[in-house]
Amino acid sequence: MKKKVLAMVLVMGMAAGVLTGCGTAKDVSADNGKYAIGISQFAEHGSLDNCREGFIEGLKEEGLEEGKNLEIKVSNADADTATAAQIADNFVSEDMDLICAIATPSAQAAYNSAVNTEIPVVYTAVTNPEEAELATEDKMPVGAVTGTSDQLPVEAQLQMIRKLLPKAKTIGILYTTSEANSAYSIKQYEKYAEDYGFTIETAGVTNTSEVSLAAAGLLEKVDCLTNLTDNTVVSALPTILSQAEEAKIPVFGSEIEQVKLGCLAAEGLDYVNLGKETGKMAAKILKGEAKAEEMEYELLTDSSLYINEKAAENLGIEIPEDMKNEATEVFTEITEE
């Protein structure tokens, strides 16, 4: 009997796109008692990698383990939307049991490819599923597509920045113009910035080759930078950090891996836990305990404080002791990629 392949296209990332139609999850009982999962990751960087690893761990906790009753196929789109679409089409042509997509562009591509099939899609690291047209305003899926959101804790980040930089006035944000998640996050920063005495200055890019020039221009106008979960910008983070350090401008991250690389601090989500929750949702679908088209997407709201003392030392910034005590992790060195 032909072995059934379970494709989980783990879509981490966010980008704009038009999604139409609706899908119905098929019967996902696997031949020979084994599933094969395909993970489609939009880009390669720490937060998405953590999401993928957490996703696999979440499946394992629910009894689906690679090498036993599960096969996993991993594909990376290298931050290219056309490649993400090709990966999704390939998973559909292989008649996967489930596509799990990591990041918005991958999630949109997976849903578009699977919309007229019985293949359910599970996504993670999608900041705003509504704006990505993957869910309705009441958090319900538009078809056989559900997952988890990594919406940024913007107010907690602004509070943290204000405490570390009491005299700062302007926060700069680099973003990719085609990423829906970034556009949404900027709106949130603009909504709350005034409450904390900040104004927001932005600079948009279309690809990584534009990041250096855009960063140079932005650094002349701001007191600090704060990163989003923008895949293109995060992929070029070492370049941004080098320029910012030379200009003595602090850079704040949006999750733990960015702080390890040299961002001063972050109020961020735990992307391993985000992936785990996604894996558990996927397991329920695969085991027939739930249907993707009936599952609300999940929004993780708890954030953790991460601090890099070495980055603070390089910038001549004193970290208050109470913040060090509150931090989930304090790093004393900068990790080289």
Coordinates of C-alpha atoms in Angstrom, one line a residue:
M1 CA 0.0 0.0 0.0
K2 CA 1.3 3.4 -0.9
K3 CA 2.5 5.3 2.2
K4 CA 0.5 8.5 2.9
V5 CA 2.5 11.7 3.2
L6 CA 1.5 14.3 5.8
A7 CA 2.6 17.7 4.8
M8 CA 2.7 20.3 7.4
V9 CA 3.8 23.5 5.7
L10 CA 4.8 25.5 8.7
V11 CA 4.4 29.0 7.5
M12 CA 6.4 31.6 9.6
G13 CA 6.3 35.1 8.4
M14 CA 3.9 37.6 7.1
A15 CA 3.1 39.2 3.8
A16 CA 0.2 40.6 1.9
G17 CA -1.8 38.5 -0.5
V18 CA -5.3 37.8 -1.8
L19 CA -6.8 34.6 -0.6
T20 CA -10.1 33.3 -2.1
G21 CA -12.2 30.3 -1.6
C22 CA -12.5 27.8 1.2
G23 CA -11.2 24.3 1.8
T24 CA -12.5 21.3 3.7
A25 CA -10.1 19.2 5.7
K26 CA -9.9 15.6 4.4
D27 CA -9.8 12.4 6.4
V28 CA -6.2 12.4 7.6
S29 CA -6.0 8.8 8.7
A30 CA -2.6 7.6 7.4
D31 CA -1.8 4.4 5.6
N32 CA 0.4 2.0 7.5
G33 CA -0.2 4.1 10.6
K34 CA 2.5 6.6 9.6
Y35 CA 2.2 10.3 8.7
A36 CA 4.7 12.3 6.7
I37 CA 5.0 16.1 7.4
G38 CA 6.3 18.7 5.1
I39 CA 7.4 21.9 6.8
S40 CA 7.6 25.0 4.5
Q41 CA 9.5 27.8 6.3
F42 CA 9.5 31.2 4.6
A43 CA 13.0 32.3 5.7
E44 CA 15.9 31.1 7.7
H45 CA 16.5 33.0 11.0
G46 CA 16.3 32.3 14.7
S47 CA 12.6 33.0 15.5
L48 CA 11.3 30.9 12.6
D49 CA 13.8 28.1 13.3
N50 CA 12.6 28.1 16.9
C51 CA 9.0 27.9 15.7
R52 CA 9.9 24.9 13.5
E53 CA 11.6 23.1 16.4
G54 CA 8.8 23.8 18.8
F55 CA 6.3 22.6 16.2
I56 CA 8.0 19.3 15.9
E57 CA 8.2 19.1 19.7
G58 CA 4.5 19.9 20.1
L59 CA 3.7 17.0 17.7
K60 CA 5.9 14.7 19.7
E61 CA 4.2 15.6 23.0
E62 CA 0.9 14.6 21.3
G63 CA 2.3 11.2 20.3
L64 CA 3.4 12.0 16.7
E65 CA 7.2 11.4 16.6
E66 CA 9.6 11.5 13.7
G67 CA 11.1 8.0 12.9
K68 CA 8.2 6.2 14.6
N69 CA 4.8 7.3 13.2
L70 CA 5.9 10.5 11.4
E71 CA 8.0 11.5 8.5
I72 CA 9.0 15.2 8.1
K73 CA 9.9 17.0 4.9
V74 CA 11.4 20.5 5.4
S75 CA 11.5 23.2 2.6
N76 CA 12.7 26.8 2.9
A77 CA 11.6 29.6 0.7
D78 CA 14.6 31.8 1.4
A79 CA 12.2 34.8 1.9
D80 CA 10.9 34.5 -1.7
T81 CA 7.2 34.5 -2.2
A82 CA 7.4 32.8 -5.6
T83 CA 9.4 30.0 -4.0
A84 CA 6.9 29.7 -1.1
A85 CA 4.1 29.2 -3.7
Q86 CA 6.2 26.5 -5.5
I87 CA 6.7 24.7 -2.2
A88 CA 3.0 24.8 -1.5
D89 CA 2.1 23.5 -4.9
N90 CA 4.6 20.7 -4.5
F91 CA 3.0 19.6 -1.2
V92 CA -0.4 19.7 -2.8
S93 CA 0.7 17.6 -5.8
E94 CA 2.1 15.0 -3.3
D95 CA -1.3 14.9 -1.7
M96 CA 0.0 15.7 1.8
D97 CA -2.3 15.1 4.7
L98 CA -1.6 18.5 6.2
I99 CA 0.3 21.6 5.2
C100 CA 1.8 23.6 8.1
A101 CA 3.2 27.0 7.0
I102 CA 5.7 29.1 9.0
A103 CA 5.1 32.8 8.4
T104 CA 2.5 34.8 6.5
P105 CA 3.7 34.5 2.9
S106 CA 4.0 30.7 3.3
A107 CA 0.7 30.5 5.0
Q108 CA -1.1 32.4 2.3
A109 CA 0.7 30.4 -0.4
A110 CA -0.2 27.1 1.3
Y111 CA -3.9 28.1 1.7
N112 CA -4.2 29.3 -1.9
S113 CA -2.6 26.0 -3.2
A114 CA -4.8 23.8 -1.0
V115 CA -8.0 25.8 -1.2
N116 CA -9.8 23.4 -3.6
T117 CA -8.5 20.2 -2.0
E118 CA -9.2 18.4 1.3
I119 CA -5.8 19.3 2.7
P120 CA -5.9 21.3 5.9
V121 CA -3.3 24.1 6.5
V122 CA -1.9 24.9 9.9
Y123 CA 0.2 28.2 10.2
T124 CA 2.4 29.8 12.8
A125 CA 4.2 33.2 13.1
V126 CA 1.4 35.0 11.4
T127 CA 1.0 38.4 13.1
N128 CA -2.5 39.2 11.9
P129 CA -4.5 36.4 10.4
E130 CA -7.4 38.7 9.6
E131 CA -5.3 41.1 7.5
A132 CA -3.6 38.1 5.9
E133 CA -7.2 37.0 4.9
L134 CA -6.7 33.7 6.8
A135 CA -9.3 34.4 9.4
T136 CA -12.4 36.5 10.1
E137 CA -12.7 39.2 12.7
D138 CA -14.1 36.7 15.2
K139 CA -10.8 34.6 14.8
M140 CA -12.6 31.9 12.9
P141 CA -10.8 30.4 9.8
V142 CA -11.9 31.3 6.3
G143 CA -11.5 27.6 5.3
A144 CA -9.5 24.6 6.4
V145 CA -6.8 26.8 7.7
T146 CA -5.9 27.7 11.3
G147 CA -2.8 28.2 13.5
T148 CA -1.1 30.6 15.9
S149 CA -0.4 34.3 15.8
D150 CA 2.8 36.0 17.0
Q151 CA 1.3 39.5 17.4
L152 CA 3.9 41.7 19.1
P153 CA 3.4 43.0 22.7
V154 CA 3.8 46.6 21.5
E155 CA 2.8 48.3 24.8
A156 CA 5.1 46.2 26.9
Q157 CA 8.0 47.0 24.4
L158 CA 7.3 50.7 24.6
Q159 CA 7.2 50.6 28.4
M160 CA 10.6 48.8 28.4
I161 CA 12.2 51.2 25.9
R162 CA 11.0 54.2 27.9
K163 CA 12.5 52.8 31.1
L164 CA 15.9 52.2 29.5
L165 CA 15.9 55.4 27.4
P166 CA 14.1 58.1 29.5
K167 CA 15.2 60.9 27.2
A168 CA 14.4 59.2 23.9
K169 CA 11.9 60.9 21.6
T170 CA 11.9 59.1 18.3
I171 CA 11.8 55.3 17.6
G172 CA 12.8 54.1 14.1
I173 CA 11.3 51.0 12.4
L174 CA 12.6 49.3 9.3
Y175 CA 10.1 47.2 7.5
T176 CA 9.3 45.3 4.3
T177 CA 6.6 47.1 2.3
S178 CA 5.1 43.8 1.1
E179 CA 4.8 42.2 4.5
A180 CA 1.3 42.5 5.9
N181 CA 2.5 41.6 9.4
S182 CA 4.9 44.6 9.4
A183 CA 2.2 47.0 8.2
Y184 CA -0.1 45.9 11.0
S185 CA 2.7 46.1 13.7
I186 CA 3.6 49.7 12.6
K187 CA -0.1 50.7 13.0
Q188 CA 0.1 49.3 16.6
Y189 CA 3.3 51.3 17.4
E190 CA 1.8 54.5 16.0
K191 CA -1.4 53.9 18.0
Y192 CA 0.4 53.6 21.4
A193 CA 3.7 55.6 20.9
E194 CA 2.3 58.9 22.0
D195 CA 1.1 57.4 25.3
Y196 CA 4.8 56.8 26.1
G197 CA 6.1 60.1 24.8
F198 CA 7.4 58.7 21.5
T199 CA 7.0 59.5 17.8
I200 CA 7.6 56.8 15.1
E201 CA 9.8 57.2 12.1
T202 CA 9.7 54.4 9.5
A203 CA 11.7 53.3 6.4
G204 CA 10.4 50.7 4.0
V205 CA 12.5 48.2 1.9
T206 CA 11.6 45.6 -0.7
N207 CA 14.5 43.3 -0.3
T208 CA 17.7 42.8 1.8
S209 CA 19.9 44.7 -0.6
E210 CA 18.1 47.9 0.4
V211 CA 18.4 47.4 4.1
S212 CA 21.8 49.0 4.7
L213 CA 21.0 52.2 2.9
A214 CA 17.6 52.5 4.5
A215 CA 19.1 51.8 8.0
A216 CA 21.7 54.5 7.4
G217 CA 19.1 57.1 6.6
L218 CA 16.9 56.1 9.5
L219 CA 19.7 56.2 12.1
E220 CA 20.2 59.9 11.4
K221 CA 16.6 60.7 12.5
V222 CA 16.0 58.5 15.6
D223 CA 17.1 57.9 19.1
C224 CA 16.7 54.1 18.8
L225 CA 15.4 51.4 16.5
T226 CA 13.0 48.7 17.3
N227 CA 12.6 45.5 15.2
L228 CA 9.5 43.8 14.1
T229 CA 9.1 40.1 13.2
D230 CA 9.9 41.3 9.6
N231 CA 11.6 38.4 7.8
T232 CA 13.6 40.5 5.3
V233 CA 14.8 42.9 8.0
V234 CA 15.6 40.2 10.5
S235 CA 17.6 38.4 7.9
A236 CA 19.8 41.5 7.6
L237 CA 20.0 42.2 11.3
P238 CA 23.8 41.8 11.7
T239 CA 24.2 44.6 9.1
I240 CA 21.7 46.9 11.0
L241 CA 23.4 46.2 14.3
S242 CA 26.8 47.0 13.0
Q243 CA 25.6 50.4 11.6
A244 CA 23.7 51.2 14.8
E245 CA 26.7 50.4 17.0
E246 CA 28.9 52.7 15.0
A247 CA 26.3 55.5 15.4
K248 CA 25.8 54.6 19.1
I249 CA 22.1 54.1 18.5
P250 CA 20.4 51.3 20.5
V251 CA 18.5 48.6 18.7
F252 CA 15.6 46.7 20.4
G253 CA 14.5 43.3 19.3
S254 CA 11.2 41.5 19.1
E255 CA 12.3 38.1 20.4
I256 CA 15.1 36.2 22.1
E257 CA 17.3 35.4 19.1
Q258 CA 17.6 39.1 18.1
V259 CA 18.8 39.9 21.6
K260 CA 21.4 37.1 21.4
L261 CA 22.7 38.7 18.2
G262 CA 23.2 42.1 19.8
C263 CA 19.9 43.9 20.3
L264 CA 19.9 45.7 23.6
A265 CA 16.6 44.2 24.9
A266 CA 13.2 42.8 23.9
E267 CA 9.8 42.2 25.3
G268 CA 9.1 39.2 23.1
L269 CA 7.3 36.0 22.6
D270 CA 8.8 32.5 23.1
Y271 CA 8.8 31.2 19.6
V272 CA 9.5 27.6 20.7
N273 CA 6.3 27.7 22.8
L274 CA 4.5 29.3 19.8
G275 CA 5.6 26.4 17.6
K276 CA 4.6 23.8 20.3
E277 CA 1.1 25.2 20.4
T278 CA 0.9 25.0 16.7
G279 CA 2.1 21.4 16.7
K280 CA -0.6 20.4 19.2
M281 CA -3.3 22.0 17.1
A282 CA -2.0 20.1 14.1
A283 CA -1.9 16.8 16.0
K284 CA -5.6 17.2 16.9
I285 CA -6.4 17.7 13.3
L286 CA -4.4 14.7 12.2
K287 CA -5.9 12.4 14.9
G288 CA -9.4 13.4 13.9
E289 CA -10.1 15.2 17.2
A290 CA -10.8 18.6 15.5
K291 CA -11.3 20.1 12.1
A292 CA -9.1 23.0 10.9
E293 CA -12.1 24.9 9.5
E294 CA -13.8 24.9 13.0
M295 CA -10.7 25.9 15.1
E296 CA -10.1 29.5 16.1
Y297 CA -6.5 30.7 15.6
E298 CA -4.6 31.0 18.9
L299 CA -3.0 34.3 20.1
L300 CA -0.2 34.0 22.6
T301 CA -0.2 37.1 24.8
D302 CA 2.5 36.5 27.4
S303 CA 5.8 38.2 26.7
S304 CA 9.2 37.8 28.3
L305 CA 12.0 40.4 28.9
Y306 CA 15.4 39.6 27.4
I307 CA 18.5 41.8 27.9
N308 CA 22.0 41.8 26.4
E309 CA 24.5 43.3 28.9
K310 CA 27.3 43.3 26.3
A311 CA 25.2 45.4 23.9
A312 CA 24.4 47.8 26.8
E313 CA 28.1 48.0 27.7
N314 CA 29.0 48.8 24.0
L315 CA 26.5 51.6 24.0
G316 CA 27.4 52.9 27.5
I317 CA 23.9 52.2 28.8
E318 CA 23.3 51.1 32.4
I319 CA 20.7 48.4 32.9
P320 CA 18.7 49.0 36.1
E321 CA 19.0 46.1 38.5
D322 CA 15.3 45.6 38.9
M323 CA 15.1 45.0 35.1
K324 CA 17.8 42.4 35.3
N325 CA 16.0 40.7 38.1
E326 CA 12.7 40.7 36.1
A327 CA 14.3 39.4 32.9
T328 CA 13.7 35.9 31.7
E329 CA 17.3 35.8 30.4
V330 CA 20.3 38.2 30.6
F331 CA 23.0 37.6 28.0
T332 CA 26.6 38.7 28.7
E333 CA 27.9 38.2 25.2
I334 CA 26.9 38.8 21.6
T335 CA 26.4 35.7 19.4
E336 CA 28.0 35.7 16.0
E337 CA 25.8 34.3 13.3

